[in-house]
PDB file of C-alpha atoms in Angstrom:
ATOM      1  CA  UNK A   8      60.794  35.350  -2.945  1.00 33.00           C
ATOM      2  CA  UNK A   9      57.704  32.938  -4.681  1.00 37.00           C
ATOM      3  CA  UNK A  10      54.152  34.234  -5.270  1.00 39.00           C
ATOM      4  CA  UNK A  11      51.401  31.855  -6.502  1.00 39.00           C
ATOM      5  CA  UNK A  12      51.975  28.581  -8.379  1.00 39.00           C
ATOM      6  CA  UNK A  13      48.983  28.351 -10.758  1.00 42.00           C
ATOM      7  CA  UNK A  14      47.825  24.920 -11.852  1.00 41.00           C
ATOM      8  CA  UNK A  15      48.529  24.392 -15.571  1.00 42.00           C
ATOM      9  CA  UNK A  16      44.926  23.375 -16.296  1.00 41.00           C
ATOM     10  CA  UNK A  17      43.334  26.261 -14.391  1.00 44.00           C
ATOM     11  CA  UNK A  18      40.928  28.419 -16.392  1.00 45.00           C
ATOM     12  CA  UNK A  19      41.377  31.490 -14.218  1.00 50.00           C
ATOM     13  CA  UNK A  20      43.391  34.417 -15.558  1.00 82.00           C
ATOM     14  CA  UNK A  21      44.464  35.863 -12.253  1.00 93.00           C
ATOM     15  CA  UNK A  22      44.483  35.544  -8.467  1.00 94.00           C
ATOM     16  CA  UNK A  23      45.089  37.626  -5.363  1.00 96.00           C
ATOM     17  CA  UNK A  24      45.113  36.846  -1.655  1.00 97.00           C
ATOM     18  CA  UNK A  25      46.557  37.463   1.829  1.00 98.00           C
ATOM     19  CA  UNK A  26      49.590  35.684   3.262  1.00 98.00           C
ATOM     20  CA  UNK A  27      51.360  35.145   6.560  1.00 98.00           C
ATOM     21  CA  UNK A  28      55.148  35.019   6.439  1.00 97.00           C
ATOM     22  CA  UNK A  29      57.844  33.683   8.772  1.00 97.00           C
ATOM     23  CA  UNK A  30      61.294  35.015   7.916  1.00 96.00           C
ATOM     24  CA  UNK A  31      64.891  34.584   9.024  1.00 95.00           C
ATOM     25  CA  UNK A  32      67.724  36.975   8.188  1.00 93.00           C
ATOM     26  CA  UNK A  33      71.406  36.331   8.792  1.00 92.00           C
ATOM     27  CA  UNK A  34      74.283  38.670   8.008  1.00 83.00           C
ATOM     28  CA  UNK A  35      78.038  38.070   8.162  1.00 72.00           C
ATOM     29  CA  UNK A  36      77.817  35.138  10.589  1.00 65.00           C
ATOM     30  CA  UNK A  37      75.365  32.927  12.438  1.00 65.00           C
ATOM     31  CA  UNK A  38      75.847  35.143  15.521  1.00 78.00           C
ATOM     32  CA  UNK A  39      73.918  37.950  13.737  1.00 84.00           C
ATOM     33  CA  UNK A  40      70.538  36.324  13.275  1.00 90.00           C
ATOM     34  CA  UNK A  41      67.011  37.672  13.225  1.00 93.00           C
ATOM     35  CA  UNK A  42      63.609  35.996  12.983  1.00 95.00           C
ATOM     36  CA  UNK A  43      60.084  37.369  12.673  1.00 97.00           C
ATOM     37  CA  UNK A  44      56.480  37.026  11.530  1.00 98.00           C
ATOM     38  CA  UNK A  45      54.385  39.389   9.446  1.00 98.00           C
ATOM     39  CA  UNK A  46      51.555  39.843   6.932  1.00 98.00           C
ATOM     40  CA  UNK A  47      51.700  40.088   3.173  1.00 98.00           C
ATOM     41  CA  UNK A  48      49.754  39.847  -0.059  1.00 98.00           C
ATOM     42  CA  UNK A  49      50.463  38.220  -3.421  1.00 97.00           C
ATOM     43  CA  UNK A  50      48.811  38.148  -6.821  1.00 96.00           C
ATOM     44  CA  UNK A  51      49.254  36.921 -10.376  1.00 95.00           C
ATOM     45  CA  UNK A  52      47.845  37.641 -13.825  1.00 95.00           C
ATOM     46  CA  UNK A  53      48.193  35.212 -16.755  1.00 94.00           C
ATOM     47  CA  UNK A  54      47.651  35.685 -20.476  1.00 92.00           C
ATOM     48  CA  UNK A  55      48.284  32.680 -22.687  1.00 90.00           C
ATOM     49  CA  UNK A  56      51.873  31.618 -21.949  1.00 92.00           C
ATOM     50  CA  UNK A  57      52.828  34.792 -20.087  1.00 95.00           C
ATOM     51  CA  UNK A  58      52.382  35.282 -16.333  1.00 95.00           C
ATOM     52  CA  UNK A  59      53.122  38.255 -14.078  1.00 96.00           C
ATOM     53  CA  UNK A  60      53.429  37.634 -10.338  1.00 96.00           C
ATOM     54  CA  UNK A  61      54.050  39.986  -7.427  1.00 97.00           C
ATOM     55  CA  UNK A  62      54.340  39.633  -3.651  1.00 97.00           C
ATOM     56  CA  UNK A  63      54.689  42.180  -0.834  1.00 97.00           C
ATOM     57  CA  UNK A  64      55.639  41.172   2.711  1.00 97.00           C
ATOM     58  CA  UNK A  65      56.267  43.180   5.895  1.00 97.00           C
ATOM     59  CA  UNK A  66      57.976  41.349   8.779  1.00 97.00           C
ATOM     60  CA  UNK A  67      59.139  42.648  12.139  1.00 96.00           C
ATOM     61  CA  UNK A  68      62.541  41.020  12.697  1.00 95.00           C
ATOM     62  CA  UNK A  69      63.797  40.363  16.235  1.00 94.00           C
ATOM     63  CA  UNK A  70      67.215  39.037  17.329  1.00 92.00           C
ATOM     64  CA  UNK A  71      67.120  35.339  18.162  1.00 89.00           C
ATOM     65  CA  UNK A  72      68.240  34.034  21.555  1.00 84.00           C
ATOM     66  CA  UNK A  73      71.620  32.938  20.181  1.00 80.00           C
ATOM     67  CA  UNK A  74      72.237  36.199  18.270  1.00 78.00           C
ATOM     68  CA  UNK A  75      74.648  38.971  19.226  1.00 75.00           C
ATOM     69  CA  UNK A  76      72.381  41.552  17.545  1.00 77.00           C
ATOM     70  CA  UNK A  77      70.538  43.895  19.898  1.00 78.00           C
ATOM     71  CA  UNK A  78      68.198  45.946  17.660  1.00 86.00           C
ATOM     72  CA  UNK A  79      64.962  44.851  15.983  1.00 91.00           C
ATOM     73  CA  UNK A  80      63.888  46.159  12.584  1.00 93.00           C
ATOM     74  CA  UNK A  81      61.064  45.894  10.053  1.00 95.00           C
ATOM     75  CA  UNK A  82      61.879  44.260   6.723  1.00 95.00           C
ATOM     76  CA  UNK A  83      59.611  45.141   3.790  1.00 97.00           C
ATOM     77  CA  UNK A  84      60.108  43.051   0.663  1.00 96.00           C
ATOM     78  CA  UNK A  85      58.724  43.531  -2.846  1.00 97.00           C
ATOM     79  CA  UNK A  86      59.132  40.741  -5.392  1.00 97.00           C
ATOM     80  CA  UNK A  87      58.105  40.681  -9.047  1.00 97.00           C
ATOM     81  CA  UNK A  88      58.319  37.853 -11.602  1.00 97.00           C
ATOM     82  CA  UNK A  89      57.574  37.929 -15.347  1.00 97.00           C
ATOM     83  CA  UNK A  90      57.459  34.420 -16.811  1.00 97.00           C
ATOM     84  CA  UNK A  91      57.118  32.820 -20.230  1.00 96.00           C
ATOM     85  CA  UNK A  92      56.034  29.177 -20.149  1.00 95.00           C
ATOM     86  CA  UNK A  93      58.054  27.473 -22.847  1.00 96.00           C
ATOM     87  CA  UNK A  94      56.475  24.100 -21.944  1.00 93.00           C
ATOM     88  CA  UNK A  95      53.522  23.053 -19.817  1.00 89.00           C
ATOM     89  CA  UNK A  96      55.922  22.238 -16.968  1.00 92.00           C
ATOM     90  CA  UNK A  97      58.821  24.672 -17.587  1.00 96.00           C
ATOM     91  CA  UNK A  98      58.983  28.463 -17.716  1.00 97.00           C
ATOM     92  CA  UNK A  99      61.742  31.064 -17.975  1.00 98.00           C
ATOM     93  CA  UNK A 100      61.487  34.227 -15.937  1.00 97.00           C
ATOM     94  CA  UNK A 101      63.004  37.531 -14.955  1.00 97.00           C
ATOM     95  CA  UNK A 102      62.008  40.114 -12.403  1.00 97.00           C
ATOM     96  CA  UNK A 103      63.036  42.251  -9.452  1.00 97.00           C
ATOM     97  CA  UNK A 104      63.542  41.756  -5.725  1.00 97.00           C
ATOM     98  CA  UNK A 105      63.831  44.560  -3.188  1.00 96.00           C
ATOM     99  CA  UNK A 106      64.095  44.414   0.584  1.00 95.00           C
ATOM    100  CA  UNK A 107      64.103  47.556   2.746  1.00 95.00           C
ATOM    101  CA  UNK A 108      65.091  47.677   6.413  1.00 93.00           C
ATOM    102  CA  UNK A 109      63.737  50.552   8.525  1.00 91.00           C
ATOM    103  CA  UNK A 110      67.032  50.609  10.432  1.00 83.00           C
ATOM    104  CA  UNK A 111      70.144  50.660   8.246  1.00 76.00           C
ATOM    105  CA  UNK A 112      72.264  49.962  11.318  1.00 79.00           C
ATOM    106  CA  UNK A 113      70.521  46.647  11.978  1.00 82.00           C
ATOM    107  CA  UNK A 114      70.417  45.180   8.453  1.00 86.00           C
ATOM    108  CA  UNK A 115      71.191  45.895   4.825  1.00 89.00           C
ATOM    109  CA  UNK A 116      68.556  47.092   2.382  1.00 94.00           C
ATOM    110  CA  UNK A 117      69.025  45.258  -0.911  1.00 95.00           C
ATOM    111  CA  UNK A 118      67.808  45.219  -4.503  1.00 96.00           C
ATOM    112  CA  UNK A 119      68.600  42.941  -7.450  1.00 98.00           C
ATOM    113  CA  UNK A 120      67.418  41.711 -10.855  1.00 98.00           C
ATOM    114  CA  UNK A 121      66.404  38.051 -10.927  1.00 97.00           C
ATOM    115  CA  UNK A 122      66.873  35.760 -13.928  1.00 98.00           C
ATOM    116  CA  UNK A 123      65.957  32.089 -13.821  1.00 98.00           C
ATOM    117  CA  UNK A 124      63.465  29.315 -14.423  1.00 98.00           C
ATOM    118  CA  UNK A 125      60.469  27.705 -12.765  1.00 96.00           C
ATOM    119  CA  UNK A 126      59.091  24.210 -13.151  1.00 96.00           C
ATOM    120  CA  UNK A 127      56.011  22.546 -11.669  1.00 90.00           C
ATOM    121  CA  UNK A 128      54.568  19.075 -11.305  1.00 92.00           C
ATOM    122  CA  UNK A 129      51.027  17.811 -10.756  1.00 92.00           C
ATOM    123  CA  UNK A 130      50.797  15.748  -7.572  1.00 92.00           C
ATOM    124  CA  UNK A 131      47.173  14.741  -8.089  1.00 88.00           C
ATOM    125  CA  UNK A 132      43.730  16.205  -8.578  1.00 85.00           C
ATOM    126  CA  UNK A 133      43.839  19.825  -7.431  1.00 89.00           C
ATOM    127  CA  UNK A 134      47.427  19.784  -6.143  1.00 95.00           C
ATOM    128  CA  UNK A 135      50.737  20.872  -7.692  1.00 95.00           C
ATOM    129  CA  UNK A 136      54.319  21.403  -6.546  1.00 96.00           C
ATOM    130  CA  UNK A 137      56.692  23.983  -7.995  1.00 96.00           C
ATOM    131  CA  UNK A 138      60.456  24.572  -7.972  1.00 97.00           C
ATOM    132  CA  UNK A 139      62.171  27.843  -8.809  1.00 97.00           C
ATOM    133  CA  UNK A 140      65.797  28.868  -9.246  1.00 97.00           C
ATOM    134  CA  UNK A 141      67.017  32.422  -9.947  1.00 98.00           C
ATOM    135  CA  UNK A 142      70.324  34.214 -10.261  1.00 98.00           C
ATOM    136  CA  UNK A 143      70.228  37.627  -8.522  1.00 98.00           C
ATOM    137  CA  UNK A 144      72.152  39.960 -10.807  1.00 97.00           C
ATOM    138  CA  UNK A 145      73.318  43.540 -10.203  1.00 94.00           C
ATOM    139  CA  UNK A 146      72.728  43.332  -6.449  1.00 96.00           C
ATOM    140  CA  UNK A 147      72.931  46.694  -4.682  1.00 94.00           C
ATOM    141  CA  UNK A 148      73.191  47.262  -0.925  1.00 94.00           C
ATOM    142  CA  UNK A 149      72.492  50.274   1.287  1.00 92.00           C
ATOM    143  CA  UNK A 150      75.924  49.884   2.866  1.00 88.00           C
ATOM    144  CA  UNK A 151      77.725  49.445  -0.455  1.00 90.00           C
ATOM    145  CA  UNK A 152      79.538  46.419  -1.800  1.00 91.00           C
ATOM    146  CA  UNK A 153      78.881  43.853  -4.512  1.00 92.00           C
ATOM    147  CA  UNK A 154      77.714  40.252  -4.776  1.00 95.00           C
ATOM    148  CA  UNK A 155      79.212  38.416  -7.781  1.00 91.00           C
ATOM    149  CA  UNK A 156      77.489  35.211  -6.621  1.00 94.00           C
ATOM    150  CA  UNK A 157      73.853  35.554  -5.538  1.00 97.00           C
ATOM    151  CA  UNK A 158      71.105  32.956  -5.903  1.00 97.00           C
ATOM    152  CA  UNK A 159      67.508  32.342  -4.894  1.00 98.00           C
ATOM    153  CA  UNK A 160      65.849  28.934  -4.584  1.00 98.00           C
ATOM    154  CA  UNK A 161      62.140  28.387  -4.081  1.00 97.00           C
ATOM    155  CA  UNK A 162      59.697  25.576  -3.341  1.00 97.00           C
ATOM    156  CA  UNK A 163      55.918  25.888  -3.534  1.00 96.00           C
ATOM    157  CA  UNK A 164      52.812  23.793  -2.910  1.00 96.00           C
ATOM    158  CA  UNK A 165      49.426  24.718  -4.378  1.00 94.00           C
ATOM    159  CA  UNK A 166      46.173  23.041  -3.272  1.00 95.00           C
ATOM    160  CA  UNK A 167      42.890  23.895  -4.947  1.00 93.00           C
ATOM    161  CA  UNK A 168      39.927  24.014  -2.550  1.00 91.00           C
ATOM    162  CA  UNK A 169      37.384  25.063  -5.174  1.00 90.00           C
ATOM    163  CA  UNK A 170      37.258  26.438  -8.709  1.00 85.00           C
ATOM    164  CA  UNK A 171      38.323  29.875  -7.419  1.00 90.00           C
ATOM    165  CA  UNK A 172      40.036  29.357  -4.054  1.00 95.00           C
ATOM    166  CA  UNK A 173      43.489  27.860  -3.540  1.00 94.00           C
ATOM    167  CA  UNK A 174      45.759  27.422  -0.538  1.00 97.00           C
ATOM    168  CA  UNK A 175      49.453  28.157  -1.139  1.00 96.00           C
ATOM    169  CA  UNK A 176      52.570  27.271   0.839  1.00 96.00           C
ATOM    170  CA  UNK A 177      55.839  28.838  -0.317  1.00 96.00           C
ATOM    171  CA  UNK A 178      59.455  28.677   0.824  1.00 97.00           C
ATOM    172  CA  UNK A 179      62.357  30.670  -0.595  1.00 97.00           C
ATOM    173  CA  UNK A 180      66.037  30.999   0.291  1.00 97.00           C
ATOM    174  CA  UNK A 181      68.421  33.753  -0.818  1.00 97.00           C
ATOM    175  CA  UNK A 182      72.200  33.650  -0.528  1.00 96.00           C
ATOM    176  CA  UNK A 183      74.249  36.713  -1.506  1.00 96.00           C
ATOM    177  CA  UNK A 184      78.046  36.494  -1.208  1.00 95.00           C
ATOM    178  CA  UNK A 185      78.479  40.190  -0.534  1.00 94.00           C
ATOM    179  CA  UNK A 186      81.951  41.705  -0.677  1.00 92.00           C
ATOM    180  CA  UNK A 187      82.788  45.175   0.576  1.00 89.00           C
ATOM    181  CA  UNK A 188      85.810  47.300   1.455  1.00 85.00           C
ATOM    182  CA  UNK A 189      84.901  49.547   4.397  1.00 76.00           C
ATOM    183  CA  UNK A 190      86.740  52.873   4.461  1.00 73.00           C
ATOM    184  CA  UNK A 191      88.504  51.883   1.238  1.00 73.00           C
ATOM    185  CA  UNK A 192      90.468  49.143   2.951  1.00 76.00           C
ATOM    186  CA  UNK A 193      90.929  45.484   2.149  1.00 85.00           C
ATOM    187  CA  UNK A 194      87.894  43.803   0.604  1.00 86.00           C
ATOM    188  CA  UNK A 195      86.139  41.427   2.991  1.00 88.00           C
ATOM    189  CA  UNK A 196      83.329  38.892   2.538  1.00 89.00           C
ATOM    190  CA  UNK A 197      80.097  39.658   4.368  1.00 89.00           C
ATOM    191  CA  UNK A 198      77.582  37.073   3.103  1.00 93.00           C
ATOM    192  CA  UNK A 199      73.851  37.613   3.578  1.00 94.00           C
ATOM    193  CA  UNK A 200      71.234  34.860   3.835  1.00 94.00           C
ATOM    194  CA  UNK A 201      67.479  35.132   4.044  1.00 95.00           C
ATOM    195  CA  UNK A 202      64.836  32.420   4.331  1.00 96.00           C
ATOM    196  CA  UNK A 203      61.111  33.076   4.029  1.00 97.00           C
ATOM    197  CA  UNK A 204      58.157  30.720   4.452  1.00 97.00           C
ATOM    198  CA  UNK A 205      54.690  31.936   3.413  1.00 97.00           C
ATOM    199  CA  UNK A 206      51.215  30.477   3.838  1.00 97.00           C
ATOM    200  CA  UNK A 207      48.238  32.084   2.119  1.00 97.00           C
ATOM    201  CA  UNK A 208      44.981  31.924   0.212  1.00 96.00           C
ATOM    202  CA  UNK A 209      44.553  32.891  -3.448  1.00 95.00           C
ATOM    203  CA  UNK A 210      41.156  33.850  -4.863  1.00 95.00           C
ATOM    204  CA  UNK A 211      40.864  33.561  -8.635  1.00 91.00           C
ATOM    205  CA  UNK A 212      39.162  35.982 -10.987  1.00 86.00           C
TER     206      UNK A 212
END
């Protein structure tokens, strides 16, 4: 999931701020769907061409009206990115993503290593848009299984209000083609999808 998209000309070396997230989680089929809202926080620290970003989000997920799920759960996600900006508009990154569900019967807890790239474009004075694409390697699930194909896509908008305050809007989508063989039987596909939209403020330091 995306943290802060710093403007390439910004003089600040770091930022931190609160966020509000709206998430959707779907497992196995569209009939098992959850949606919720919750708070979070994100921050970043930059040194020359290297940037470290992190985001924490806690969302209470409830079954949607068209879902067959009956139990709510709290999803806590931790995301970390370490990026090297090869060009002013292109960076390569790696990091970690971890999502924990407080009810293992309602949803899968998951962790993976992310490897990918991020690019950004100036839209005008004080505004920038960013795109991110990551492969989620070595995915692990609380209920077992594997995900040979797992990706994350992100879109971000960054608007500078002042020299130290920015507004951020982020959207990320994860798709994990999980495969598992319950009770040692035939392997079956149980794909997992998660979408997360985040709105926040970032204060530079």
